[in-house]
CSV table of C-alpha atoms in Angstrom, one decimal:
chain,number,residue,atom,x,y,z
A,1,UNK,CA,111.5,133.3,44.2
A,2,UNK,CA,114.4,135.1,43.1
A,3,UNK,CA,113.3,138.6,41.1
A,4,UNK,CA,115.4,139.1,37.9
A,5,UNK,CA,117.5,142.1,37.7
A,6,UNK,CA,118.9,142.4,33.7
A,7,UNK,CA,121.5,145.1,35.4
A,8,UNK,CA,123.2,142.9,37.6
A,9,UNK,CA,127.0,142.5,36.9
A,10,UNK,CA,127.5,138.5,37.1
A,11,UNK,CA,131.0,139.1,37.2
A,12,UNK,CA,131.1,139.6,40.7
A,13,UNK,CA,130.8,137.4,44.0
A,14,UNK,CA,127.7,138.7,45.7
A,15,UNK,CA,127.7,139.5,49.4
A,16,UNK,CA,124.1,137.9,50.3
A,17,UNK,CA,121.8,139.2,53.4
A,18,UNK,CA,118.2,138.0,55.2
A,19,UNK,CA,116.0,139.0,57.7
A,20,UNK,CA,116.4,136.8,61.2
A,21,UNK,CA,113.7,134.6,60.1
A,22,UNK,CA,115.1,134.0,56.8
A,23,UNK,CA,111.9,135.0,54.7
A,24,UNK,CA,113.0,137.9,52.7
A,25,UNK,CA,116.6,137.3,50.9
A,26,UNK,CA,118.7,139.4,49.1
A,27,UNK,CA,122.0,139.8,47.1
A,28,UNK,CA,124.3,142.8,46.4
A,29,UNK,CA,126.5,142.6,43.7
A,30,UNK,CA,129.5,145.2,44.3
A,31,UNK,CA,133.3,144.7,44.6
A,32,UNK,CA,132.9,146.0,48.2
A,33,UNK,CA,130.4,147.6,50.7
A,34,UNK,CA,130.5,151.1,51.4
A,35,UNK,CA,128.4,151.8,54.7
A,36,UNK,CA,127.5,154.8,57.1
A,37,UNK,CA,126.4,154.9,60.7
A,38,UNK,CA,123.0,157.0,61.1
A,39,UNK,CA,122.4,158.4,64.9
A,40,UNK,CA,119.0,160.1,63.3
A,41,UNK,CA,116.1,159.6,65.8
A,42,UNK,CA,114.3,157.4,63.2
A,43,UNK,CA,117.2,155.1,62.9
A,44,UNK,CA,117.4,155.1,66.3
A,45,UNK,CA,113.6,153.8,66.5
A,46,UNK,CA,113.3,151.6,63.6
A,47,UNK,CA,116.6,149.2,65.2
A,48,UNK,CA,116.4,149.6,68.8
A,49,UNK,CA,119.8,150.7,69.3
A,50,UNK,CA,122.0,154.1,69.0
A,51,UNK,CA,122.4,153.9,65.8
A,52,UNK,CA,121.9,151.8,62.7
A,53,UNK,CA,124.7,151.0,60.2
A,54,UNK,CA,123.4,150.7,56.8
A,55,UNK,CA,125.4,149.5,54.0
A,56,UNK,CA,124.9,150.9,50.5
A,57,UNK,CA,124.0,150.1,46.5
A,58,UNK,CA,122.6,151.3,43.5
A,59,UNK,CA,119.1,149.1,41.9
A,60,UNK,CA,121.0,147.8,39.1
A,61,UNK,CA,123.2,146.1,42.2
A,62,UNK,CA,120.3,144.5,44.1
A,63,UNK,CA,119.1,141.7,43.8
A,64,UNK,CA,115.9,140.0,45.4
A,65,UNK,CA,116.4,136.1,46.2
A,66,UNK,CA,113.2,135.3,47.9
A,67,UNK,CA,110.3,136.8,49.6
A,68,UNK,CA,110.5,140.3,48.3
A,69,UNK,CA,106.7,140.6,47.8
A,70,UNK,CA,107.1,140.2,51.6
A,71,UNK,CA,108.9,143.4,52.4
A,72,UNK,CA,106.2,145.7,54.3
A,73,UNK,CA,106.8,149.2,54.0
A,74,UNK,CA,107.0,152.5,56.2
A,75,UNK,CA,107.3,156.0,55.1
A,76,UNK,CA,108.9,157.5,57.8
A,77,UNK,CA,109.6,161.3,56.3
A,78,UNK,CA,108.2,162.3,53.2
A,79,UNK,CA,109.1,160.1,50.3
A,80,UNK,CA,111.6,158.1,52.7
A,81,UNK,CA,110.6,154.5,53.2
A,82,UNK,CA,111.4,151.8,55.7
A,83,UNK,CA,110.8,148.0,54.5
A,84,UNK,CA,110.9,145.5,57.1
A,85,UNK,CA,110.0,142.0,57.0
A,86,UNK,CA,106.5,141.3,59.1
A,87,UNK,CA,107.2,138.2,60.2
A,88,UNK,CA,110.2,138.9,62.6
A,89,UNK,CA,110.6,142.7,62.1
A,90,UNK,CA,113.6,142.8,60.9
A,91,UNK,CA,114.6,145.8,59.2
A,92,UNK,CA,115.9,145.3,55.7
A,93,UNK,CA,116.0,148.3,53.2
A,94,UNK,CA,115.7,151.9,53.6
A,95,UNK,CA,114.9,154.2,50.1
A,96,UNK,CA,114.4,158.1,49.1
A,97,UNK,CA,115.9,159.0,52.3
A,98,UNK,CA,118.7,160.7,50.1
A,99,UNK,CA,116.8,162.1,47.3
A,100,UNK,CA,118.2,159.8,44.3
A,101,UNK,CA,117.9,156.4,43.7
A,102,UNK,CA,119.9,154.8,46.7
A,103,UNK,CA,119.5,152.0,48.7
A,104,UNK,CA,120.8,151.3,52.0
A,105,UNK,CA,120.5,147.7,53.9
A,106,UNK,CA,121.0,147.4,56.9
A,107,UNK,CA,124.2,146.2,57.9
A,108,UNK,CA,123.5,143.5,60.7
A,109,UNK,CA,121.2,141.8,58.1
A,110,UNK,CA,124.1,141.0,55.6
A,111,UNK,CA,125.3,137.3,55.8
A,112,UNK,CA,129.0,136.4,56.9
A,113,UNK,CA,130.3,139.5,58.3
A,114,UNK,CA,132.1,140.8,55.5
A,115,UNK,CA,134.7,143.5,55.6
A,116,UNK,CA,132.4,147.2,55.6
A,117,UNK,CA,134.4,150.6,54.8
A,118,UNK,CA,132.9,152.7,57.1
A,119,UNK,CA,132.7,156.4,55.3
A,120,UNK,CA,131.4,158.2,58.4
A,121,UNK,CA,128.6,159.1,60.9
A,122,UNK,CA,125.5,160.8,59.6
A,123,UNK,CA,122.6,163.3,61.6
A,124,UNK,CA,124.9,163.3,64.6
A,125,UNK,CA,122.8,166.2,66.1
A,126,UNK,CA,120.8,163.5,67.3
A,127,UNK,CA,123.1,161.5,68.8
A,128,UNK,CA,122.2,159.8,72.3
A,129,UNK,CA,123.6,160.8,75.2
A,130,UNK,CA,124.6,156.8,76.5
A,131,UNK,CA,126.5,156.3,73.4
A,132,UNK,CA,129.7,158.3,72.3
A,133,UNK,CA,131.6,158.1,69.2
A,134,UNK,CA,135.3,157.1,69.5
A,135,UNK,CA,136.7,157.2,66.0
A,136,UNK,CA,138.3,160.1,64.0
A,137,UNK,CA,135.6,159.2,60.9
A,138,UNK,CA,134.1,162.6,59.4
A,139,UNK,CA,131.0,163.8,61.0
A,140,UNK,CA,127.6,165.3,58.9
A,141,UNK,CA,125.0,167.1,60.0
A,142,UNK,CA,122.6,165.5,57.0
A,143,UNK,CA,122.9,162.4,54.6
A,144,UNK,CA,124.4,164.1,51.0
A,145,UNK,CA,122.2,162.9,48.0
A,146,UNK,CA,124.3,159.7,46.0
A,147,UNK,CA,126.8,159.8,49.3
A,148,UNK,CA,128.8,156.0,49.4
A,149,UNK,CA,126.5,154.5,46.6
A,150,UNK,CA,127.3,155.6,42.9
A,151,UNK,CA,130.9,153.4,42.9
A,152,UNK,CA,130.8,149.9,43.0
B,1,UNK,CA,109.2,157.2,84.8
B,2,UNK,CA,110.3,156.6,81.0
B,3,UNK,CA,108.5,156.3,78.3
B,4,UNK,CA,109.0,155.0,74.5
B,5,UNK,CA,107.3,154.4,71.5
B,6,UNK,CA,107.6,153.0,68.1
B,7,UNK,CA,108.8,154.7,64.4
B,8,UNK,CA,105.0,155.5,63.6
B,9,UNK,CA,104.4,156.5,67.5
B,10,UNK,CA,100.8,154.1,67.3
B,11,UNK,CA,103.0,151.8,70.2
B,12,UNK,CA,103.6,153.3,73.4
B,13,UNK,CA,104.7,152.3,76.7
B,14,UNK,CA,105.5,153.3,80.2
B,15,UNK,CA,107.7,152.8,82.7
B,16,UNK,CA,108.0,152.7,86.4
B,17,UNK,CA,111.1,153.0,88.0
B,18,UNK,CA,114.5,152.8,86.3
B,19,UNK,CA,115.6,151.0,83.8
B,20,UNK,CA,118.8,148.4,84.7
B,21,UNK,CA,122.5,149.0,83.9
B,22,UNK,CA,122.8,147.7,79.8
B,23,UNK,CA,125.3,146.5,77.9
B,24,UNK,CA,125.8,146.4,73.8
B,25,UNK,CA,124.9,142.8,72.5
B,26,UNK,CA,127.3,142.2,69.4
B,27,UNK,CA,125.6,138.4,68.8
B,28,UNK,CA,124.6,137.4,65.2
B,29,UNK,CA,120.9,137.4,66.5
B,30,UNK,CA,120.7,140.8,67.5
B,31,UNK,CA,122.4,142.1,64.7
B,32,UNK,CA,119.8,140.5,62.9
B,33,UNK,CA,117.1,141.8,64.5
B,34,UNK,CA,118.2,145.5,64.9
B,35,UNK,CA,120.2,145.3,61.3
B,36,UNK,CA,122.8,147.4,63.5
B,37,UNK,CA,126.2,146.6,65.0
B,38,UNK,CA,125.0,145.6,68.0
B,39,UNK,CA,121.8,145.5,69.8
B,40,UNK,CA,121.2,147.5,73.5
B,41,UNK,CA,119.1,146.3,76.2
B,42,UNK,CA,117.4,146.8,79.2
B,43,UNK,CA,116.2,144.6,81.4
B,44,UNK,CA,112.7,146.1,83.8
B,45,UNK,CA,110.2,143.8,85.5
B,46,UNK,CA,107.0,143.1,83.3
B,47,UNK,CA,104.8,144.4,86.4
B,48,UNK,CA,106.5,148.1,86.0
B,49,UNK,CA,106.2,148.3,82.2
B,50,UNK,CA,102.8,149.8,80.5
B,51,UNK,CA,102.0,149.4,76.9
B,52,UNK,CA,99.0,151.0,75.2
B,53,UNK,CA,98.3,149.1,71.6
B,54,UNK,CA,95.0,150.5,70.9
B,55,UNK,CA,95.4,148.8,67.1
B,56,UNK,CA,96.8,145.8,68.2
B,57,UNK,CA,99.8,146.4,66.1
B,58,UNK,CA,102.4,144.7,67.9
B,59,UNK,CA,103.5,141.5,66.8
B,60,UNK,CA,105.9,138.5,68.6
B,61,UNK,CA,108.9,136.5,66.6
B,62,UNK,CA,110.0,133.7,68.1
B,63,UNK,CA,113.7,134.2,67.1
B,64,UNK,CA,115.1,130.8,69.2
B,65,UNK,CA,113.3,128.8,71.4
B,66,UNK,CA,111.4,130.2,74.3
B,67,UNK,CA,113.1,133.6,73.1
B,68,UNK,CA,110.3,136.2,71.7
B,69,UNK,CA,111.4,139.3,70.3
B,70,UNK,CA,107.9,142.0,70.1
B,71,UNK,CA,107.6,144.9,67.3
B,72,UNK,CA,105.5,147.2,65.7
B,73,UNK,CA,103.7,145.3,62.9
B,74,UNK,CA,103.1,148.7,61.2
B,75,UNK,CA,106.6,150.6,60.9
B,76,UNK,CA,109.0,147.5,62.7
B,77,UNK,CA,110.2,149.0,65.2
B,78,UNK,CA,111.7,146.5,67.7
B,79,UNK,CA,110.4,147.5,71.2
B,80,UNK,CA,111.5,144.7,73.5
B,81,UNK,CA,111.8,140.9,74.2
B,82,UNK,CA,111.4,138.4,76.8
B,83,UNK,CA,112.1,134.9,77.3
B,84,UNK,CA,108.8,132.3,78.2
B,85,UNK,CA,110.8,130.7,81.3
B,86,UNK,CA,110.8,134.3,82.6
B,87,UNK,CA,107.7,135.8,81.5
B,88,UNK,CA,107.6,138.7,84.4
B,89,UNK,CA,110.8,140.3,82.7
B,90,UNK,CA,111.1,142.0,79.5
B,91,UNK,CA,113.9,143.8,78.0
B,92,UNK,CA,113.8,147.4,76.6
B,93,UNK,CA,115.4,147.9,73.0
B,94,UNK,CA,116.7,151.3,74.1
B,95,UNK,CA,116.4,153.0,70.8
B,96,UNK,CA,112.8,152.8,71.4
B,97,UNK,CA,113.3,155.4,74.4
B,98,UNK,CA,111.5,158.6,74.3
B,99,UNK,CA,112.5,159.7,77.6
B,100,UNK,CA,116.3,160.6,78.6
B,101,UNK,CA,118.2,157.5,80.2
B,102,UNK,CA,121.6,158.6,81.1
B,103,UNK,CA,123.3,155.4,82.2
B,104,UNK,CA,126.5,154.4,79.8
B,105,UNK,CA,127.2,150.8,79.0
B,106,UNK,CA,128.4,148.4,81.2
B,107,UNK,CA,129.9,145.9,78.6
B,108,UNK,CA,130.2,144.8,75.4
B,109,UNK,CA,128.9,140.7,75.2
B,110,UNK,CA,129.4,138.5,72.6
B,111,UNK,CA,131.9,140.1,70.4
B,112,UNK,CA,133.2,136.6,69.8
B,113,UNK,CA,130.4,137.3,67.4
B,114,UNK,CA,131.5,141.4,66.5
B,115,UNK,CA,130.4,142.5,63.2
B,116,UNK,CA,134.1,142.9,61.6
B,117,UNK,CA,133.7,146.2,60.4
B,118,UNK,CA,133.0,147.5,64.2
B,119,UNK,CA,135.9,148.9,66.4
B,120,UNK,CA,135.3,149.1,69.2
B,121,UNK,CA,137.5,151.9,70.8
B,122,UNK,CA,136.2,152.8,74.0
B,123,UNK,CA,137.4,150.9,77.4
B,124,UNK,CA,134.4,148.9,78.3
B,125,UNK,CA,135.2,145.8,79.4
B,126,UNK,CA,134.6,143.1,76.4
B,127,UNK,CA,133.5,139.8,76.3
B,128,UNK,CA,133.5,136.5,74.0
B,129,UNK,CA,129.8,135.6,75.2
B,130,UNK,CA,127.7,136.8,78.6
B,131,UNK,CA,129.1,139.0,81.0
B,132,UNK,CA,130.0,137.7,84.9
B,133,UNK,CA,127.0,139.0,86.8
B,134,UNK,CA,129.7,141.1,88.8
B,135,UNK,CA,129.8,143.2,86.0
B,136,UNK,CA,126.6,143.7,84.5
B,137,UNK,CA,123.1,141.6,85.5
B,138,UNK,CA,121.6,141.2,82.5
B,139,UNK,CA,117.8,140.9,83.6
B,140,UNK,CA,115.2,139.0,81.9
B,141,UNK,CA,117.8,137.5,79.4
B,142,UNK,CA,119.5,134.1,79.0
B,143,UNK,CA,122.5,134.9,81.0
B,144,UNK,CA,123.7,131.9,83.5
């Protein structure tokens, strides 16, 4: 059941995105996907891997095509939370990790593999030693509030 | 020994013994499942691995068939998979690692299937689906 969003710019071809079972659907409507790479030790836990990529929109951008009553929630720091799908556990949306209004999906969930501008590698403190960064993309120590979201 | 848990740290697990050599898993189905660029892997027998679920939190997806992929039902965390026709090996999502593992990657598989917006720079050998077995030994997964 999709949930209306009045905000939603209709002009635009969205870029669409599911969990692997396909239960909980989503659209984001933007001219293009700005996304970061997080090597934070809760990234790290909550995907499995070295790092998640999460790509990233505003509310009024988003929005929910099925199964959204569906996303289960975890606050993983204070007023952070992780919403993943409990049927296949699937990661799908990560809010308040910033301090604003921000959302950041996941970028393995989105559909199609569309073209993602990469704006740079966050919390790389934590980086893993059995992974290593190749690229020249700038570096931060934290996630700065609104970073990659507020254009569309 | 290594040891892991989940996000929420309610999962934890054991192991005996070291973990195999890994390699980065660009396929659509683990991108999926860790929302990431790639998934990365581990292959240990079922026999050395521990778990302690005192809440009973972790919960089994079938993502294709015979091909179960296990998380925390409580903060998702994706903590390993196995396949049925091979039920005494599991595979490790590395993330979930709590202990230091200081093997590198091995290969990159199935970047016929790469995420676009993913270079990869580094000179690991890359391949359009599984790895030859000379390479890398994938344990517990799918790989003929």
């Amino acid at each position: 059941m999709t949930v209306h969003n009045s905000d939603i710019n209709h002009s635009l071809e969205p870029f669409s995105g599911s969990c692997l079972c396909g239960s909980i659907k989503f659209e984001i409507h933007r001219k293009y996907l700005n996304a970061i790479h997080c090597y934070c030790g809760m990234c790290r836990k909550a995907h499995g891997t070295a790092f998640s990529t999460h790509a990233l929109a505003t509310p009024s951008q988003v929005q929910w095509t099925e199964g959204k009553s569906l996303l289960t929630g975890y606050e993983s720091s204070p007023g952070a939370y992780r919403e993943f799908c409990p049927v296949c556990g699937t990661h799908i949306l990560v809010h308040g990790q910033s301090g604003d209004d921000s959302l950041a999906f996941p970028a393995g969930t989105i559909n199609g593999n569309p073209a993602l501008t990469i704006l740079g590698h966050m919390y790389t403190d934590d980086l893993v030693s059995w992974y290593v960064i190749n690229d020249n993309l700038p570096q931060h120590h934290q996630w700065p509030p609104g970073f990659g979201s507020n254009d569309d | 020994m290594h040891k892991g848990s989940c996000l929420c740290a309610k999962v934890h697990y054991s192991i005996e013994g070291e973990l195999s050599d890994f390699g980065y898993c660009h396929c659509n189905s683990c991108r999926k499942a860790s929302g990431s660029a790639h998934g990365a892997n581990s292959g240990i027998a079922r026999a050395n691995f521990k778990l302690s679920d005192e809440e009973d939190l972790v919960r089994e997806f079938e993502s294709s068939p015979g091909k179960f992929r296990a998380f925390c039902s409580r903060c998702g965390s994706p903590l390993y998979a196995y396949l049925t026709k091979s039920r005494d090996l599991i595979r490790i999502r590395l993330g979930s690692l709590d202990s230091h593992f200081n093997k590198t990657t091995k290969a990159h598989t199935f970047v016929s299937d790469k995420a676009c917006w993913e270079s990869i720079a580094d000179s690991v050998p890359q391949f359009a689906e599984w790895a030859p077995r000379e390479v890398l030994i994938q344990t517990g997964s799918k790989q003929p």
